[in-house]
CSV table of C-alpha atoms in Angstrom, one decimal:
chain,number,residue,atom,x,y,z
A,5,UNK,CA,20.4,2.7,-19.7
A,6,UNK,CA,21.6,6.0,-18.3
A,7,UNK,CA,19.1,8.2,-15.9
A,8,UNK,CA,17.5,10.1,-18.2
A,9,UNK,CA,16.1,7.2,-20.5
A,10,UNK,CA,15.2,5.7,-17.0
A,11,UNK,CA,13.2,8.2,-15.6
A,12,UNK,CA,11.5,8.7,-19.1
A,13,UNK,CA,10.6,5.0,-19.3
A,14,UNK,CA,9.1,5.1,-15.9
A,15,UNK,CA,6.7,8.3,-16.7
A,16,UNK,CA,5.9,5.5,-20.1
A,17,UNK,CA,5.1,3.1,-18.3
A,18,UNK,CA,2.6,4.6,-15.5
A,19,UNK,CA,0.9,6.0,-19.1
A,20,UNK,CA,0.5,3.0,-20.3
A,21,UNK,CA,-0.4,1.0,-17.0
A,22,UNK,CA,-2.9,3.8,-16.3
A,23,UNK,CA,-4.4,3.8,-19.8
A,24,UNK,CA,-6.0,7.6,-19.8
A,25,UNK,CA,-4.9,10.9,-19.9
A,26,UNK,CA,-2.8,11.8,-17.4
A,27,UNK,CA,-1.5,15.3,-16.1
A,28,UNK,CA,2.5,16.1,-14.8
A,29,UNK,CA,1.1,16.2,-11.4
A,30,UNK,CA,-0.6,13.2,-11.6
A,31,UNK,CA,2.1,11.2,-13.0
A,32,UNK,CA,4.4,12.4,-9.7
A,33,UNK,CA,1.6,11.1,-7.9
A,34,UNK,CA,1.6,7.3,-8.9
A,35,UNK,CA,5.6,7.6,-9.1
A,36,UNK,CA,5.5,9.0,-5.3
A,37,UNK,CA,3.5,6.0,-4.6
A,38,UNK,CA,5.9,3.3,-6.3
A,39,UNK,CA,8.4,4.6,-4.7
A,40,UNK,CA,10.1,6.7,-7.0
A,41,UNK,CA,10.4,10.7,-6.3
A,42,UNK,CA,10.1,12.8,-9.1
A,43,UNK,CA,9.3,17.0,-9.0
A,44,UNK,CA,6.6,18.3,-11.3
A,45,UNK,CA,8.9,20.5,-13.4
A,46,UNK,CA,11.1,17.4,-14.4
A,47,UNK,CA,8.7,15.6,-15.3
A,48,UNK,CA,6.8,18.6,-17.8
A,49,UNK,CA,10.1,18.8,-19.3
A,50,UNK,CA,10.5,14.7,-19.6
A,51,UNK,CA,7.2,14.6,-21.2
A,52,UNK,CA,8.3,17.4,-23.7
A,53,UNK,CA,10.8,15.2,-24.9
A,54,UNK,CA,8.7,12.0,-24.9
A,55,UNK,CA,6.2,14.5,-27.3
A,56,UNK,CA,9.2,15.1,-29.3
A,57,UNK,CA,10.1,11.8,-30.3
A,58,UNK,CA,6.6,10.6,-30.6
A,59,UNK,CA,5.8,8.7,-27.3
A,60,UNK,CA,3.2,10.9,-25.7
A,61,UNK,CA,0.8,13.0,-27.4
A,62,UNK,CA,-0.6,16.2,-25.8
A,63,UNK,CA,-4.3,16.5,-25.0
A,64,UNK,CA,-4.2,19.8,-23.9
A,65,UNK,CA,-4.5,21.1,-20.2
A,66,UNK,CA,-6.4,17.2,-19.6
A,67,UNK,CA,-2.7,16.1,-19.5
A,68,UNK,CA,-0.9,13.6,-22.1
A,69,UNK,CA,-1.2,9.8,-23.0
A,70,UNK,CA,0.9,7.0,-24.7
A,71,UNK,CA,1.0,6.5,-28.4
A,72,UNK,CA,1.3,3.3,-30.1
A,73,UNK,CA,5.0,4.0,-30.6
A,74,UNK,CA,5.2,4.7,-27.3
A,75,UNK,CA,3.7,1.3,-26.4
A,76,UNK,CA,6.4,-0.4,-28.8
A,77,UNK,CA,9.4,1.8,-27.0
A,78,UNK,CA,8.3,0.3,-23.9
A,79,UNK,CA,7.9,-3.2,-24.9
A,80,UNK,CA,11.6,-3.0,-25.9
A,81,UNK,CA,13.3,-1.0,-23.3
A,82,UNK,CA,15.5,-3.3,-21.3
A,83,UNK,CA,14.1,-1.6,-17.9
A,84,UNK,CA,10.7,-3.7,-18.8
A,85,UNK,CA,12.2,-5.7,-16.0
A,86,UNK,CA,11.5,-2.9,-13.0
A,87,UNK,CA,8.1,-4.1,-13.6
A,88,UNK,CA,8.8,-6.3,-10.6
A,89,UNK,CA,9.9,-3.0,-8.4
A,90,UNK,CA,7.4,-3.1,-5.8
A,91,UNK,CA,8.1,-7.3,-5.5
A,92,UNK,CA,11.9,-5.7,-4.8
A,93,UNK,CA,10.5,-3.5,-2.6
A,94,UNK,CA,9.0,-5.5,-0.5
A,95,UNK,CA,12.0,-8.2,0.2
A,96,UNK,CA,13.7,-4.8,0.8
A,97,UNK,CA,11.7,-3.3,3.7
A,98,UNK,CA,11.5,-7.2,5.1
A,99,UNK,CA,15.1,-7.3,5.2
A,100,UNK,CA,15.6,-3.8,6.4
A,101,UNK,CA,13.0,-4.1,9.3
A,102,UNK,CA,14.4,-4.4,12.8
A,103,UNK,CA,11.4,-4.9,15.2
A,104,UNK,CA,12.0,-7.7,18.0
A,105,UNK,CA,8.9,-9.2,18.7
A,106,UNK,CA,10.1,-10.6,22.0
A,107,UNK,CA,11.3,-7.1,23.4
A,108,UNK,CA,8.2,-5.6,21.3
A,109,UNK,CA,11.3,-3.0,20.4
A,110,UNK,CA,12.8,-1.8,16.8
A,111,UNK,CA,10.7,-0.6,13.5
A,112,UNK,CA,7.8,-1.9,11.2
A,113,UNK,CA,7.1,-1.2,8.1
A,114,UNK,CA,4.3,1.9,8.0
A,115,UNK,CA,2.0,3.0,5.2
A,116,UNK,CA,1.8,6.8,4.8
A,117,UNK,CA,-0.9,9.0,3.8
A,118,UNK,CA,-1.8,13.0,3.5
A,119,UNK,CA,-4.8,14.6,4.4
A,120,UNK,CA,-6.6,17.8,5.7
A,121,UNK,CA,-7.3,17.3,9.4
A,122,UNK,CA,-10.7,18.3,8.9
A,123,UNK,CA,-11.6,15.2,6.4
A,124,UNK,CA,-9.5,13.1,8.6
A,125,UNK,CA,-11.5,13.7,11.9
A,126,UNK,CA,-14.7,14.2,9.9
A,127,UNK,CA,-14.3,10.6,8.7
A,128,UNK,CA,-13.6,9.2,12.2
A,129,UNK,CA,-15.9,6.8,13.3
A,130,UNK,CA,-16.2,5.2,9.7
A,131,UNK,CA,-12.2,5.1,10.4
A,132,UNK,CA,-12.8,3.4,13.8
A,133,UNK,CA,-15.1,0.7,12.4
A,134,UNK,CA,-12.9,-0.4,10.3
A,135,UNK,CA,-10.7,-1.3,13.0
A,136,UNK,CA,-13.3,-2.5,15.2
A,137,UNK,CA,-14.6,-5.2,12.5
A,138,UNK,CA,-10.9,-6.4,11.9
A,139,UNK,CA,-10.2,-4.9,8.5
A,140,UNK,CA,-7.4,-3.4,9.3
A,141,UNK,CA,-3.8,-4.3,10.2
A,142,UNK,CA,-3.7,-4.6,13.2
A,143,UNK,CA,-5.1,-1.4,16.2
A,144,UNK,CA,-2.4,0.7,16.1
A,145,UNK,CA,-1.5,3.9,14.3
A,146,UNK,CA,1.0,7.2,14.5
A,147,UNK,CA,0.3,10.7,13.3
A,148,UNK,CA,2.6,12.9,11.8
A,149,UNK,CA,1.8,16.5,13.0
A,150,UNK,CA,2.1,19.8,10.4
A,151,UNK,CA,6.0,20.9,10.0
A,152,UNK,CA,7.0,17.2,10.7
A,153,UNK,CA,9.0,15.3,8.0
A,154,UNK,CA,8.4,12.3,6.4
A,155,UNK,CA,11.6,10.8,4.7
A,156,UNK,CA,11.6,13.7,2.1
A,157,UNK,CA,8.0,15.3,2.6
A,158,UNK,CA,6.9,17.8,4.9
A,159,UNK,CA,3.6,17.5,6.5
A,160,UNK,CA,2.1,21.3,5.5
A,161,UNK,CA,-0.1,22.9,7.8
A,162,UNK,CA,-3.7,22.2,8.2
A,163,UNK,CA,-2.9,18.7,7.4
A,164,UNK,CA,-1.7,15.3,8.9
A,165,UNK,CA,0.4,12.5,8.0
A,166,UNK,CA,-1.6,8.7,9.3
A,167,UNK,CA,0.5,6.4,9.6
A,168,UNK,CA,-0.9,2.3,9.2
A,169,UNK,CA,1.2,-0.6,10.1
A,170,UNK,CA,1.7,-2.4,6.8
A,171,UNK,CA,1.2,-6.2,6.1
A,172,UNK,CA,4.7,-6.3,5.1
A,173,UNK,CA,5.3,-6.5,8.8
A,174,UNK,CA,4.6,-9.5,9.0
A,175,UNK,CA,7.0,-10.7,6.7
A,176,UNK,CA,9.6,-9.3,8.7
A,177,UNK,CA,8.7,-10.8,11.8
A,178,UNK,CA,8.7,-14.0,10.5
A,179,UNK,CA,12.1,-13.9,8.8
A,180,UNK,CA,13.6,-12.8,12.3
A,181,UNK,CA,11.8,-16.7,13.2
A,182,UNK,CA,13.7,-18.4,10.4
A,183,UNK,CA,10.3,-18.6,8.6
A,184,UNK,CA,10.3,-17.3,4.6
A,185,UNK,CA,7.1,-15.5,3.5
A,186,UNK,CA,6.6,-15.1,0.1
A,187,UNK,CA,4.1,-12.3,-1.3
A,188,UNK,CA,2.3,-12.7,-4.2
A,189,UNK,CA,-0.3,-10.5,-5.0
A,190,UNK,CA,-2.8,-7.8,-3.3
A,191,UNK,CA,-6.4,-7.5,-4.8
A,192,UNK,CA,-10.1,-7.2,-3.6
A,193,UNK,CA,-11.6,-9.0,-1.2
A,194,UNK,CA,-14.9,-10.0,-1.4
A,195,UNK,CA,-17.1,-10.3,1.9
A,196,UNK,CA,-20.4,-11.7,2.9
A,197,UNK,CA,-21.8,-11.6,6.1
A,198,UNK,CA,-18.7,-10.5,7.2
A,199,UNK,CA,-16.6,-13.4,5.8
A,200,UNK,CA,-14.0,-13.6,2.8
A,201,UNK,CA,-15.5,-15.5,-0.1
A,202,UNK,CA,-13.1,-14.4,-3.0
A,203,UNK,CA,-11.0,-12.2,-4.8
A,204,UNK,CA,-12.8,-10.3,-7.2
A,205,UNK,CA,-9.2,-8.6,-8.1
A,206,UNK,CA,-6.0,-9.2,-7.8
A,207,UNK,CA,-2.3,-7.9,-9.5
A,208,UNK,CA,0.7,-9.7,-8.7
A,209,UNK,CA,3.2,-7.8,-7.1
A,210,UNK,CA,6.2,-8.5,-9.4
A,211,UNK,CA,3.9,-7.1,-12.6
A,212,UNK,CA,2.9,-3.5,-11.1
A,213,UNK,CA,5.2,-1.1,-9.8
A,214,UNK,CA,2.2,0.5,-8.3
A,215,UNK,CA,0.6,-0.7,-4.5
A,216,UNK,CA,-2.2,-2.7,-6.2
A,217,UNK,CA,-4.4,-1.6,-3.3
A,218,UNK,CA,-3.5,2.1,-4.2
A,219,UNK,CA,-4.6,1.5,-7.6
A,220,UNK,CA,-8.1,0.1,-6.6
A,221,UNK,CA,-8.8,2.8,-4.0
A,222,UNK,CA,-7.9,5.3,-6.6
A,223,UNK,CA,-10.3,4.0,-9.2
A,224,UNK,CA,-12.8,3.6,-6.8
A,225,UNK,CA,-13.8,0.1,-6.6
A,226,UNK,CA,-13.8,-0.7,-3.0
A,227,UNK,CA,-16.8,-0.9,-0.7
A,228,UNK,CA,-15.8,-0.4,2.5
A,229,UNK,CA,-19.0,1.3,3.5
A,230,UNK,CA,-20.9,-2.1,2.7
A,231,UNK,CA,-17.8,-3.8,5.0
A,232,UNK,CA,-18.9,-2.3,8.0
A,233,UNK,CA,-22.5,-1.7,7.9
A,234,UNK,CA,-23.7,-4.7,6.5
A,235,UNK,CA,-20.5,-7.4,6.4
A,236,UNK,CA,-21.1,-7.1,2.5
A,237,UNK,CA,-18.6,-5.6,0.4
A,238,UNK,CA,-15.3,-5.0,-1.0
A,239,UNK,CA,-11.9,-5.0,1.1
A,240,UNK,CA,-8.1,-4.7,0.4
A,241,UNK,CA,-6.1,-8.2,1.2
A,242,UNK,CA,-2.7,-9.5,0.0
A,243,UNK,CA,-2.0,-13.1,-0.8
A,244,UNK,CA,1.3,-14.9,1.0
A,245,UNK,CA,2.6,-18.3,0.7
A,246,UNK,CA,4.8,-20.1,3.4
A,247,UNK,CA,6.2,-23.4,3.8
A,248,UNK,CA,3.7,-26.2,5.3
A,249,UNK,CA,5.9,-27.8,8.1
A,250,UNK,CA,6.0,-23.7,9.4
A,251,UNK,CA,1.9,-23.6,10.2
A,252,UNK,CA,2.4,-24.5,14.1
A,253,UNK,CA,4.9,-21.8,14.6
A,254,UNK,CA,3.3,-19.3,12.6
A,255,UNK,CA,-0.1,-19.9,14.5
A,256,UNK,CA,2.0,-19.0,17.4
A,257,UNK,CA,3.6,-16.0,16.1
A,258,UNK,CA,0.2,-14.2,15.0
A,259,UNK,CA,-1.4,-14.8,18.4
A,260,UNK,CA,1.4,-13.0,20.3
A,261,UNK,CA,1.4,-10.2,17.6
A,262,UNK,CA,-2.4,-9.8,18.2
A,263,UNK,CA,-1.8,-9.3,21.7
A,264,UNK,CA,0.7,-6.7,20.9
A,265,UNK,CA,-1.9,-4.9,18.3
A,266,UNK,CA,-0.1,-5.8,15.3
A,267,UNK,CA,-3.0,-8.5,14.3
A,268,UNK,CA,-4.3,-9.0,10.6
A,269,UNK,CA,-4.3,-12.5,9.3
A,270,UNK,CA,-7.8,-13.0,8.0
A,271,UNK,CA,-7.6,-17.1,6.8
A,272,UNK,CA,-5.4,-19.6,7.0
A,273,UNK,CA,-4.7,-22.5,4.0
A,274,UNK,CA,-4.2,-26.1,4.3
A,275,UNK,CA,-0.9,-27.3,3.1
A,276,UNK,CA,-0.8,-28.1,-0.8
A,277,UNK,CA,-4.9,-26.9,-0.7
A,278,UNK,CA,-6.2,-23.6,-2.7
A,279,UNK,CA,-7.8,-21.1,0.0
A,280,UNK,CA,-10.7,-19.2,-1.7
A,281,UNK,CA,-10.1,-20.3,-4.9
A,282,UNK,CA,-6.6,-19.3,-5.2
A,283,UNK,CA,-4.0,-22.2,-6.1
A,284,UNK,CA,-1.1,-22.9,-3.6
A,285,UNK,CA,2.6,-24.0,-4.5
A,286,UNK,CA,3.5,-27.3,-3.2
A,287,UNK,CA,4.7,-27.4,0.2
A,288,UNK,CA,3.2,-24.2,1.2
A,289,UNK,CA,0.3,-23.1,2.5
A,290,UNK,CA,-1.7,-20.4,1.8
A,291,UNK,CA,-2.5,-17.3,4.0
A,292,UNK,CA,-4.7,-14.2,3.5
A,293,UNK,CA,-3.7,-11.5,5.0
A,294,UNK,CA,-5.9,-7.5,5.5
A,295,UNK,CA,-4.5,-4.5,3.7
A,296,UNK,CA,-2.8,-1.7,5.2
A,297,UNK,CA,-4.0,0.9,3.7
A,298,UNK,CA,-7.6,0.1,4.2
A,299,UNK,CA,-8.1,2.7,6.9
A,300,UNK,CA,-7.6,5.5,4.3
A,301,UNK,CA,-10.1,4.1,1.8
A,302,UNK,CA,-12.9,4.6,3.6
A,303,UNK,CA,-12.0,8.3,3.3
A,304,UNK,CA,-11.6,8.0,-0.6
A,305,UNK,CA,-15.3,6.4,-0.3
A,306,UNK,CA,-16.8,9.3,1.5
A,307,UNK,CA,-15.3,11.6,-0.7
A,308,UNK,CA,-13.1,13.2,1.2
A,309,UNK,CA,-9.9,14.2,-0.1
A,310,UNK,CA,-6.2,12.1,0.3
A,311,UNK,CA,-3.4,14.4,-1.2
A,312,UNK,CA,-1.4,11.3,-1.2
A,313,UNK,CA,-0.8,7.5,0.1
A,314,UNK,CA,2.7,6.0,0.3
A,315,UNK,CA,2.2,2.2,0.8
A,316,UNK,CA,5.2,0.0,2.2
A,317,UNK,CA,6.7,3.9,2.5
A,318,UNK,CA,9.3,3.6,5.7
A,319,UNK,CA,9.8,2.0,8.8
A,320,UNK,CA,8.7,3.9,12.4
A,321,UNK,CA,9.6,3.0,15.7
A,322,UNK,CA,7.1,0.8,17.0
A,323,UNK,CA,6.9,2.8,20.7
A,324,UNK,CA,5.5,6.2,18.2
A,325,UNK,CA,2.3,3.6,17.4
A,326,UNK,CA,-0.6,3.8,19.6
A,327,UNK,CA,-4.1,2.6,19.8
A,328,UNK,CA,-6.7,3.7,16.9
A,329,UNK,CA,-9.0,5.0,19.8
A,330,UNK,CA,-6.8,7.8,20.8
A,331,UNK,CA,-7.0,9.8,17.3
A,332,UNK,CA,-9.5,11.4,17.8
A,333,UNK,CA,-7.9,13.2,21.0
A,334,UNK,CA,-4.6,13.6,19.4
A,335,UNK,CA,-5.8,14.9,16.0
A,336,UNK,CA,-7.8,18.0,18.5
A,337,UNK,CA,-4.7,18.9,19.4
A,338,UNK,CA,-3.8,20.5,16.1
A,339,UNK,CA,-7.3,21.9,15.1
């Protein structure tokens, strides 16, 4: 498949995955968030093509959908198999992670978002609770002032990049120990009194290209504001296996990355036992681990607005991190 039927199978396939109408500048939103960069412009002219030979269909200014050939194209394009992108992602940025947990030295893995300062610091002590209560990864976060670059985006002014340690991190800490982590799936976390009952939603990571997190933030089915208030609601939490005879270790690993701020398991598994319902491969045990992005969707909550979220988006040096309870100083310095 050359580039061109590649790029037009991946605007197909967020179509289809998001099943509505979708706009150009939409559609470069969910790529960005994959992964995958795309500017408006090529994909309006993409889509013109995909109208042409019967794929999309144009709804007017609302944007375009799939059609049923389009569907069928899809089904039978050989590049089905990216599908399992952000699963390829992530043994990517666990591979390409260099942070020493000994020498607490190197990079982790950092989700990425875009927002007006304003929202950001309006939002603050929401942001802070979250944090507080243990729903986030980890205590410690970065900011990316206006005029500073992320990888290929600019921060513009009036706005400011946050930056969350993601839970990918972990993954790369423990391969550095000789210890394989395998991720399955992110979904929804159900809590009551402040405890994880069950996932109420979950997509595997080798069948979205898409942070599933980002997806349910996006369509709005969180409840963070029931997390913190009353220990009843709805969080973001990824699912990992790892090898039984590992727990000892692993139990040892997370306590002196909690002391370091770069905490977030929420449950451990017993080996060869389900953990909230979820079935666990033998030999393993199961872990639950708290989203990275979780921070930002108490924003999306409160309607505030997030231009965009890059999850598992690029490695920062852990020495730019500092504790949550500083941003509220550091974000005064740019309003």
């Amino acid at each position: 498949m050359d580039k061109k039927d590649q790029k037009k199978t991946e605007i197909l396939r967020v179509l289809k995955e998001e099943g509505k109408v979708l706009t150009s500048a939409q559609i470069v939103e969910i790529l960005d968030a994959a992964g995958v960069h795309y500017s408006e412009r090529a994909v309006r002219m993409y889509l013109q093509t995909l109208d042409q030979q019967g794929f999309t269909a144009s709804q007017g200014r609302k944007g375009r959908m799939i059609t049923p050939l389009g569907i069928r194209e899809l089904q039978g394009s050989d590049s089905v198999t990216r599908l399992g992108y952000l699963s390829a992602k992530i043994d990517l940025m666990t591979y390409r992670m260099t942070f020493d947990l000994p020498t607490c030295s190197g990079e982790v893995i950092a989700n990425m978002s875009l927002l007006p300062i304003s929202d950001f610091f309006a939002c603050l002590d929401d942001i802070y609770q979250v944090f507080e209560q243990g729903y986030a990864m980890g205590e410690l976060v970065s900011i990316l002032k206006p005029g500073e670059k992320w990888y290929e985006t600019v921060i513009p002014p009036g706005h400011v990049g946050f930056c969350t340690v993601c839970s990918v991190t972990f993954n790369g800490v423990l391969l550095k120990h000789g210890i394989p982590m395998a991720s399955r799936f992110s979904g929804l976390l159900e809590l009551r009194n402040g405890k994880p009952t069950r996932f109420t939603e979950i997509i595997n990571y080798n069948a979205t290209t898409v942070d599933p997190l980002a997806i349910f933030i996006r369509a709005g089915l969180t409840n963070y504001h029931g997390a913190i208030r009353t220990g009843n609601g709805l969080i973001g939490a990824a699912f990992r296996e790892l090898p039984d005879e590992s727990r000892q270790r692993v139990e040892g690993i997370i306590e002196r990355m909690e002391k370091i701020g770069l905490g977030g398991f929420l449950k451990f598994g017993l080996p060869n036992q389900p953990i909230l319902g979820i079935p666990v491969s033998d030999g393993y045990i199961g872990a639950i681990v708290v989203g990275g992005l979780n921070p930002i969707a108490i924003l999306v909550e409160s309607g505030k607005k997030v231009f965009k979220s890059w999850a598992i988006s690029g490695l920062i040096d852990y020495h730019r991190l500092f504790h949550y309870t500083e941003l509220r100083a550091r974000l005064k310095e740019f309003m």
